[in-house]
Short mmCIF file of C-alpha atoms in Angstrom, two decimals:
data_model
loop_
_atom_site.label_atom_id
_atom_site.label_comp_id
_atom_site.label_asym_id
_atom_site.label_seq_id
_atom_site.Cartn_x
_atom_site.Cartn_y
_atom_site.Cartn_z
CA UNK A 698 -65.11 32.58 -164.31
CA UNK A 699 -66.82 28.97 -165.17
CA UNK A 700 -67.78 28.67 -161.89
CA UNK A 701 -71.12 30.56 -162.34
CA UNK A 702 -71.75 28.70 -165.68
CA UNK A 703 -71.51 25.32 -163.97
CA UNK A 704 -75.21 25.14 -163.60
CA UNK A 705 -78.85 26.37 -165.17
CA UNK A 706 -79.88 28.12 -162.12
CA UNK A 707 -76.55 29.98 -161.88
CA UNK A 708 -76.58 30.97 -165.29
CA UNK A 709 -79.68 32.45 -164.69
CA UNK A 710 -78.75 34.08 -161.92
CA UNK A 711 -75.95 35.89 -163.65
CA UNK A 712 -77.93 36.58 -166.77
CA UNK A 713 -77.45 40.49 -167.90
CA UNK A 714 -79.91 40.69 -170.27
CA UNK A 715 -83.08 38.68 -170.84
CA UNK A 716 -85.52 38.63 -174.48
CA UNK A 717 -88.72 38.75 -173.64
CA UNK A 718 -92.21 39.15 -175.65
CA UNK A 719 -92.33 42.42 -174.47
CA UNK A 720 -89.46 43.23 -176.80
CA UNK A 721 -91.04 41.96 -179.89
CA UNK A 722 -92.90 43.76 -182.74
CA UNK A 723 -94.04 41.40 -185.87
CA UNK A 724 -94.13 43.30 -189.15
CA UNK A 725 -96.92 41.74 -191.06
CA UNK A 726 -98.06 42.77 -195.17
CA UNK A 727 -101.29 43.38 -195.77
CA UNK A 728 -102.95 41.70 -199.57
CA UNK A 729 -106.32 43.03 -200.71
CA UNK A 730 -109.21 40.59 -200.89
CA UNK A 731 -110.96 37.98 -198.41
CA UNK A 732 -109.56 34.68 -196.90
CA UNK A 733 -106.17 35.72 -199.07
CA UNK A 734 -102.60 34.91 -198.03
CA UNK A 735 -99.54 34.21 -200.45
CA UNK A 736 -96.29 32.73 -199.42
CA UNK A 737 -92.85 35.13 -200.00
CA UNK A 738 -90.86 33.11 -201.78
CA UNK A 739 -87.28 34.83 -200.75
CA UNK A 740 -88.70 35.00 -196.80
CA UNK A 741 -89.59 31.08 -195.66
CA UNK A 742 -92.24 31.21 -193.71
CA UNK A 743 -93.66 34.79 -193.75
CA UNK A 744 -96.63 34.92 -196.47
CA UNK A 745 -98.78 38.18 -197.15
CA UNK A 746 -102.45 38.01 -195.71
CA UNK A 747 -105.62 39.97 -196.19
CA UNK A 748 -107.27 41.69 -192.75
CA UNK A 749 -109.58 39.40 -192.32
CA UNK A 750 -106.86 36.86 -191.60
CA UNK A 751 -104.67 39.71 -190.32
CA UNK A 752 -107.69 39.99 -187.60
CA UNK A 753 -106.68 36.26 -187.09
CA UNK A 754 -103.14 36.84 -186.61
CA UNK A 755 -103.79 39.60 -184.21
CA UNK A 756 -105.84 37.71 -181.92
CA UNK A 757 -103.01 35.39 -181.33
CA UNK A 758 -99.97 38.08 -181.18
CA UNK A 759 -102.08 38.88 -178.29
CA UNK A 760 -102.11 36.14 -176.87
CA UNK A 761 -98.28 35.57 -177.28
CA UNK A 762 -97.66 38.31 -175.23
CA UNK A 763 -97.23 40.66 -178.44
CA UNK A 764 -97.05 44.45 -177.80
CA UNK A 765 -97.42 45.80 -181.41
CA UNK A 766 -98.00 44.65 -184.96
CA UNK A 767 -96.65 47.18 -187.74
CA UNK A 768 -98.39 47.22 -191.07
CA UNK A 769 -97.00 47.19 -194.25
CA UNK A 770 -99.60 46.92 -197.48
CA UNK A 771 -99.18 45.76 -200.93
CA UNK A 772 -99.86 47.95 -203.44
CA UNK A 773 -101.94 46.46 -206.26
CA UNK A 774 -100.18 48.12 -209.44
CA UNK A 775 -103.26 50.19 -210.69
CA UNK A 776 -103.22 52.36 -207.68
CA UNK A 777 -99.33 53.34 -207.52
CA UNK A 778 -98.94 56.70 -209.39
CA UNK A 779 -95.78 59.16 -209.63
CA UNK A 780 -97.43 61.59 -206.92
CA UNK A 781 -98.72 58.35 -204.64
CA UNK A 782 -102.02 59.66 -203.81
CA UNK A 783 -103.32 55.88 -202.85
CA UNK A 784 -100.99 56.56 -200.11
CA UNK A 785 -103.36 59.36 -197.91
CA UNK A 786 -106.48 57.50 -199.07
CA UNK A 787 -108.64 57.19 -196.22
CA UNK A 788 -110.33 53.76 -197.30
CA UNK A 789 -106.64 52.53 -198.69
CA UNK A 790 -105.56 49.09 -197.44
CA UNK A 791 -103.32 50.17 -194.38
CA UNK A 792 -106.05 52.20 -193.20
CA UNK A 793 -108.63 49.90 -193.48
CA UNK A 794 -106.39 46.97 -191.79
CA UNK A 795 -105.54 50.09 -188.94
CA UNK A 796 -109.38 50.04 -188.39
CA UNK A 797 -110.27 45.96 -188.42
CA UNK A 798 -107.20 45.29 -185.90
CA UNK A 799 -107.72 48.33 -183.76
CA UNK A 800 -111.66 47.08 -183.27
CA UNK A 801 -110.75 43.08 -182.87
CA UNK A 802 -108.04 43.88 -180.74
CA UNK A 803 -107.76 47.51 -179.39
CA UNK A 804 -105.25 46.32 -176.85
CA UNK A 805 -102.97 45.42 -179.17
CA UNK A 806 -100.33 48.81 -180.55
CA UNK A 807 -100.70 48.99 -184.15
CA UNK A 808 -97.30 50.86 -185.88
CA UNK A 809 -98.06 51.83 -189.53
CA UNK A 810 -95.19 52.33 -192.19
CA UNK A 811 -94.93 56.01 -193.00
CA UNK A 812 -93.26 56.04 -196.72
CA UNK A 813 -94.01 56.40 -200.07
CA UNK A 814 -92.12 53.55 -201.89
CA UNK A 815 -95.26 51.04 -201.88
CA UNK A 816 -97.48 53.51 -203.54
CA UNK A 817 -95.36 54.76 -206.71
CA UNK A 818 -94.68 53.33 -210.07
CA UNK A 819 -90.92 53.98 -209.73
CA UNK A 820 -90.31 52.57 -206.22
CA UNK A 821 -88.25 55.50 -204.56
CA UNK A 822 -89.23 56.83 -201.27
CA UNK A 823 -90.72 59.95 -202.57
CA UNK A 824 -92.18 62.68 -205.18
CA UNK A 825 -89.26 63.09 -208.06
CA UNK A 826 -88.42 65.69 -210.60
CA UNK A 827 -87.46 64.98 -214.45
CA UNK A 828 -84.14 63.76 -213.18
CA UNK A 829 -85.46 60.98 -210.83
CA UNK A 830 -83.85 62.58 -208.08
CA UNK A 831 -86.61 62.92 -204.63
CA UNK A 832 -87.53 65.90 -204.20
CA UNK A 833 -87.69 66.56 -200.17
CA UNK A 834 -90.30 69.14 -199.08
CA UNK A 835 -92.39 68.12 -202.28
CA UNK A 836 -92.37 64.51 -200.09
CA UNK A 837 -92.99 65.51 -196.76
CA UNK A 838 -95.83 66.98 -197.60
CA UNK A 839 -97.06 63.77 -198.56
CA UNK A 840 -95.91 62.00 -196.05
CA UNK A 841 -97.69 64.77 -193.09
CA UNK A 842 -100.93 64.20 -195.12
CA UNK A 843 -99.99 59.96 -194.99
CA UNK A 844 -99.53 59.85 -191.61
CA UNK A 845 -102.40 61.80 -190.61
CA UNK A 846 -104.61 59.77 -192.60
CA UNK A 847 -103.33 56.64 -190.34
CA UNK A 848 -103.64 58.81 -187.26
CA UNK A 849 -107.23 59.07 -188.27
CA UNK A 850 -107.74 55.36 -188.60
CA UNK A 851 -106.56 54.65 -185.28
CA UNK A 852 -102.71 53.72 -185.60
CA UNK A 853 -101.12 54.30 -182.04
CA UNK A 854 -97.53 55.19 -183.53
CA UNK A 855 -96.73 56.38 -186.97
CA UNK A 856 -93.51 55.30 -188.56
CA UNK A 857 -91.71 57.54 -191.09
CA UNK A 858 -88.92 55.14 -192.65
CA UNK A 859 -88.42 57.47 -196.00
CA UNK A 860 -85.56 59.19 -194.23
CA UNK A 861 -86.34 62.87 -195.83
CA UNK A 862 -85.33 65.68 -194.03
CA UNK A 863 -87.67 67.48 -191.68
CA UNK A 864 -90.94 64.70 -191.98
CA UNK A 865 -90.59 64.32 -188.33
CA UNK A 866 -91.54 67.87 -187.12
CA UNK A 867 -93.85 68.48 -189.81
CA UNK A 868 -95.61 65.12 -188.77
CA UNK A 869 -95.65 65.80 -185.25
CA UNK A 870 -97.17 69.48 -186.35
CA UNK A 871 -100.16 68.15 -188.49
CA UNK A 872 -100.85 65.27 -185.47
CA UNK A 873 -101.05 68.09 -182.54
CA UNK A 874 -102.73 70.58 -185.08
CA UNK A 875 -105.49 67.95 -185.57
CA UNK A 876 -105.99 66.18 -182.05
CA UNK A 877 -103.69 63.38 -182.31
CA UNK A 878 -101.21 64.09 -179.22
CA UNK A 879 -100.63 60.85 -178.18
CA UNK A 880 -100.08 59.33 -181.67
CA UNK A 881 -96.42 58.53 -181.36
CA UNK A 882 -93.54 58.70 -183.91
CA UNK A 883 -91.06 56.19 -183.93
CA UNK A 884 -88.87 57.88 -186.59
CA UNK A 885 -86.40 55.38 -188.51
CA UNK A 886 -83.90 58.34 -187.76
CA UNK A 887 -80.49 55.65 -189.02
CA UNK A 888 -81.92 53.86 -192.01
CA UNK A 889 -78.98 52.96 -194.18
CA UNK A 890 -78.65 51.97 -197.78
CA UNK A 891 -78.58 48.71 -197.26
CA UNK A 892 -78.27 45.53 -199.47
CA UNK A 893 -80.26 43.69 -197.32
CA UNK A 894 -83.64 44.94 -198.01
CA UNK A 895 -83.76 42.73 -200.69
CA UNK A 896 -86.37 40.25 -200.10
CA UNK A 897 -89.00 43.38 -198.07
CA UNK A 898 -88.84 45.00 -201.42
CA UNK A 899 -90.23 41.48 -203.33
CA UNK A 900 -92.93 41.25 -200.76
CA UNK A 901 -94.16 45.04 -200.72
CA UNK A 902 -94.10 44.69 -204.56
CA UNK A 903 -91.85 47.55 -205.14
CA UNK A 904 -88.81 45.72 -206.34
CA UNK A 905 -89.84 45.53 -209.70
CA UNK A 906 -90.39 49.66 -209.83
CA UNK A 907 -87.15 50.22 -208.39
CA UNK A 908 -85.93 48.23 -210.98
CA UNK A 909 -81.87 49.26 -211.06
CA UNK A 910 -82.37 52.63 -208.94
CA UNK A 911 -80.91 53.09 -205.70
CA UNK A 912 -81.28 54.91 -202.49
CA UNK A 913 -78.36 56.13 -201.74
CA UNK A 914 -79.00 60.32 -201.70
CA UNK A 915 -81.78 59.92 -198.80
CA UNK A 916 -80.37 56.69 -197.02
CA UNK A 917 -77.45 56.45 -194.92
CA UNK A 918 -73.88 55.42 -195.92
CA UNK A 919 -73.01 52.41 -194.21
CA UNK A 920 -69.50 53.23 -193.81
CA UNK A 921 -71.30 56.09 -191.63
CA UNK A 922 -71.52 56.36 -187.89
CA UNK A 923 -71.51 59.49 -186.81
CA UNK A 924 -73.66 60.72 -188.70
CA UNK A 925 -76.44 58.63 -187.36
CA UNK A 926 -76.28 60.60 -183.89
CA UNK A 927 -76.66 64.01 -185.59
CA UNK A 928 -79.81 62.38 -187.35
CA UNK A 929 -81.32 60.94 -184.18
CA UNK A 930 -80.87 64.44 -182.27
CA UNK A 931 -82.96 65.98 -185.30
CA UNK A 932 -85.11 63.67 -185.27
CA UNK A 933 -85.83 63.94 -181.45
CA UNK A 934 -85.97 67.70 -181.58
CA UNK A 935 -88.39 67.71 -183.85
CA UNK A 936 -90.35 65.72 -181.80
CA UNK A 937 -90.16 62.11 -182.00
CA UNK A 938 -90.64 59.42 -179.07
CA UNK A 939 -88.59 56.96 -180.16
CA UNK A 940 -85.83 56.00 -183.05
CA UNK A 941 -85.20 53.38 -185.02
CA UNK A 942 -81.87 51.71 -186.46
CA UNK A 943 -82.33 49.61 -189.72
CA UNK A 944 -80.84 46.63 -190.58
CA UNK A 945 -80.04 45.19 -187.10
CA UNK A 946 -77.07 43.20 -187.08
CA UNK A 947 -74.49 44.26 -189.26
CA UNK A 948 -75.28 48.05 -187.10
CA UNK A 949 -75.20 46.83 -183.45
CA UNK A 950 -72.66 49.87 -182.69
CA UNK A 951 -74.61 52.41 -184.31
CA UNK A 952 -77.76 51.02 -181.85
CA UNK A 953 -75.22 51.12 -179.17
CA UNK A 954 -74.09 54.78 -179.64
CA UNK A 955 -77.46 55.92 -180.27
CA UNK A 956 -78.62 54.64 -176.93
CA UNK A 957 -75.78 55.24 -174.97
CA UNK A 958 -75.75 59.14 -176.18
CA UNK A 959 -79.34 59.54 -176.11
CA UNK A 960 -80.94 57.37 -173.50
CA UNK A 961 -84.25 57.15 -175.59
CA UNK A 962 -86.73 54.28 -176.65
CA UNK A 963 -84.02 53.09 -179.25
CA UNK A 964 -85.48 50.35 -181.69
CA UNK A 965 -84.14 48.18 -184.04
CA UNK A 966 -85.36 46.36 -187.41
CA UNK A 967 -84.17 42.92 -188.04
CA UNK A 968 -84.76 43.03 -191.94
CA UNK A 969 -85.65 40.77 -194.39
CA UNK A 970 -82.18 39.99 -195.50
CA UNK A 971 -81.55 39.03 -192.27
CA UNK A 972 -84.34 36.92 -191.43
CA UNK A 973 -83.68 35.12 -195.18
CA UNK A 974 -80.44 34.05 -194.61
CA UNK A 975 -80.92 32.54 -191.52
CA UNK A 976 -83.44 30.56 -193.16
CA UNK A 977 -82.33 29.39 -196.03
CA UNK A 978 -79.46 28.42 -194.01
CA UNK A 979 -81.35 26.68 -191.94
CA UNK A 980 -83.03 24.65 -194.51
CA UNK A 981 -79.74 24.11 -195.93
CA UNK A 982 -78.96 22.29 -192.46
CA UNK A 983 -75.73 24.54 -192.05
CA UNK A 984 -77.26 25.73 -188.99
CA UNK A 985 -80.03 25.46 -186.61
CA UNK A 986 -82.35 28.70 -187.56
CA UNK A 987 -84.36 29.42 -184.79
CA UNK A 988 -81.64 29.04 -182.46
CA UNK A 989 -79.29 31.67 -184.52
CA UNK A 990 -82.35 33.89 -184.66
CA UNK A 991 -83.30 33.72 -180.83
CA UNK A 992 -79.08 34.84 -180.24
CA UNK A 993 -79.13 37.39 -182.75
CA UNK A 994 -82.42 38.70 -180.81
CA UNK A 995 -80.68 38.26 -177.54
CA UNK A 996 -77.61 40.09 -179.10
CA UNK A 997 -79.79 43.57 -180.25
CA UNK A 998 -81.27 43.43 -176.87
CA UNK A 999 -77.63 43.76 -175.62
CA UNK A 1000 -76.83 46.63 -177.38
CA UNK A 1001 -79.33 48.38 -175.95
CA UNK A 1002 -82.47 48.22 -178.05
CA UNK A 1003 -85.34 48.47 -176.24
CA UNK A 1004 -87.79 46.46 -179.01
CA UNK A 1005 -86.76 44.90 -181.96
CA UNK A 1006 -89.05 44.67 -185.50
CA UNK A 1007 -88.43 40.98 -186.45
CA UNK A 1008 -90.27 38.56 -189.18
CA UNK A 1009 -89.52 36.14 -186.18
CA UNK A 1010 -91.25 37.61 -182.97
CA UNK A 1011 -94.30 35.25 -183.38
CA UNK A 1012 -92.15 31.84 -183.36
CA UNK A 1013 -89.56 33.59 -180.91
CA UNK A 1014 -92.93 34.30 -178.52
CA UNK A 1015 -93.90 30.93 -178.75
CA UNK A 1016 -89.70 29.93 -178.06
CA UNK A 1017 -89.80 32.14 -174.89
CA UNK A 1018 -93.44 31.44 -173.68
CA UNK A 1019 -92.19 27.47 -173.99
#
């Protein structure tokens, strides 16, 4: 078996399964304001821009080799409410940024975030009643009304991550109703509760709402597996184009199963947890960061995901275009 490892070329040769920049898509957050960017403290090296820099940052994804950039705005705390209404504004700051990229770079897919957490003063996913618990239809009709308003603006997919039951269909309803047929869903159909959305949640803002609450009764169990497959074949007959597994690592099978049952675009978020530790790691010197991010791309790829979200796709384009 060493025999074909003896050498580069043969290596190569051999190789099953190659990263390239077409696999990447770079999850930026958007700040209000001109010329503004702020460092995240628990993510080194990712900060929080405002469009016109996001313009900036575009420009050069594109030049990378970049397919997509997906959108995620901070919420300035005057505008969050209980019923999120900043959330379907048509001049809010994920619409606007939709608009600026789209006309800098219209080559370049723009993925918004289609989810409720950024815009409301108590950080769930949703609308709640008196008990905090989300209420589900009460939300997706939100959420339709969100992701139409990013249709409008000119996002090429729309990206439902709140995990309710039944957004996708009456998404993909509101988008034909209204002339957006080619606006395509990539639901996040296996989003588990996860500890390791830790650091996302600081740089959206929304920690501090969520305060102690959870998300466990509209997020996934991660003991859970099969239960992932019966969301992803709702998800698909309600009409989405592809699905999403979030986190990445620590779910490989589920990306696995999903693909191998399903044989659809299956994506894959490497979250901010992830992306942290190998950082801080990193600057610890306990291991060499970029190269444990570039195999931990390599390894979703295996498992069969056909593009990964990562806070790393700019520096891993640059690794691979090197």
């Amino acid at each position: 078996m060493r025999r074909n490892r003896a050498d580069d070329f043969s290596r190569r040769l051999v190789r099953e399964n190659v990263l390239t920049t077409n696999d990447l898509i770079y999850p930026v957050f958007i700040l209000e304001g001109d010329n503004q960017r702020e460092p995240v403290a628990s993510m080194p090296g990712v900060e929080r821009m405002s469009i016109d820099l996001l313009v900036r940052e575009a420009k050069e994804l594109v030049s990378l080799g970049i397919p997509a950039m997906a959108l995620f705005p901070v919420t300035p705390a005057h505008l969050k409410s209980e019923l999120a209404e900043e959330s379907y504004n048509p001049d809010g700051l994920a619409q606007r940024a939709t608009r600026a990229i789209k006309d800098a770079c219209p080559e370049l897919g723009i993925i918004t975030d289609v989810a409720l957490d950024p815009f409301t003063t108590h950080g769930l996913d949703g609308i709640i009643d008196a008990s905090g618990y989300v209420l589900n239809d009460r939300t997706v009709d939100t959420l339709i009304r969100q992701a139409l308003s990013h249709a409008e603006a000119g996002a090429d997919i729309v990206a439902p991550s709140d995990m309710m039951d039944g957004r996708i269909g009456g998404i993909r309803d509101e988008l034909e109703e209204n002339g957006h047929i080619n606006t395509r869903i990539m639901a996040y159909s296996a989003k588990y509760a996860s500890a390791y959305y830790g650091p996302f949640r600081d740089a959206v803002g929304s920690a501090a709402n969520l305060g102690k609450g959870n998300k466990f009764t509209f997020q996934m169990d991660p003991a859970n597996s099969d239960e992932a497959l019966h969301e992803v074949a709702l998800d698909l007959a309600e009409g989405a184009d592809m699905v999403m597994v979030k986190p990445g690592m620590p779910y490989l099978d589920i990306v696995r199963r999903v693909k191998d049952e399903f044989g659809v675009p299956t994506f894959v978020y490497q979250v901010s947890g992830e992306y942290a530790m190998h950082m801080a790691a990193g600057q610890n010197g306990w291991i060499d960061a970029e190269a444990c991010l570039m195999e931990a791309l390599v390894g979703m790829k295996r498992a069969g995901a056909d593009g990964i979200l990562t806070y790393f796709a700019k520096r891993a384009a640059q690794l691979i275009n090197n």
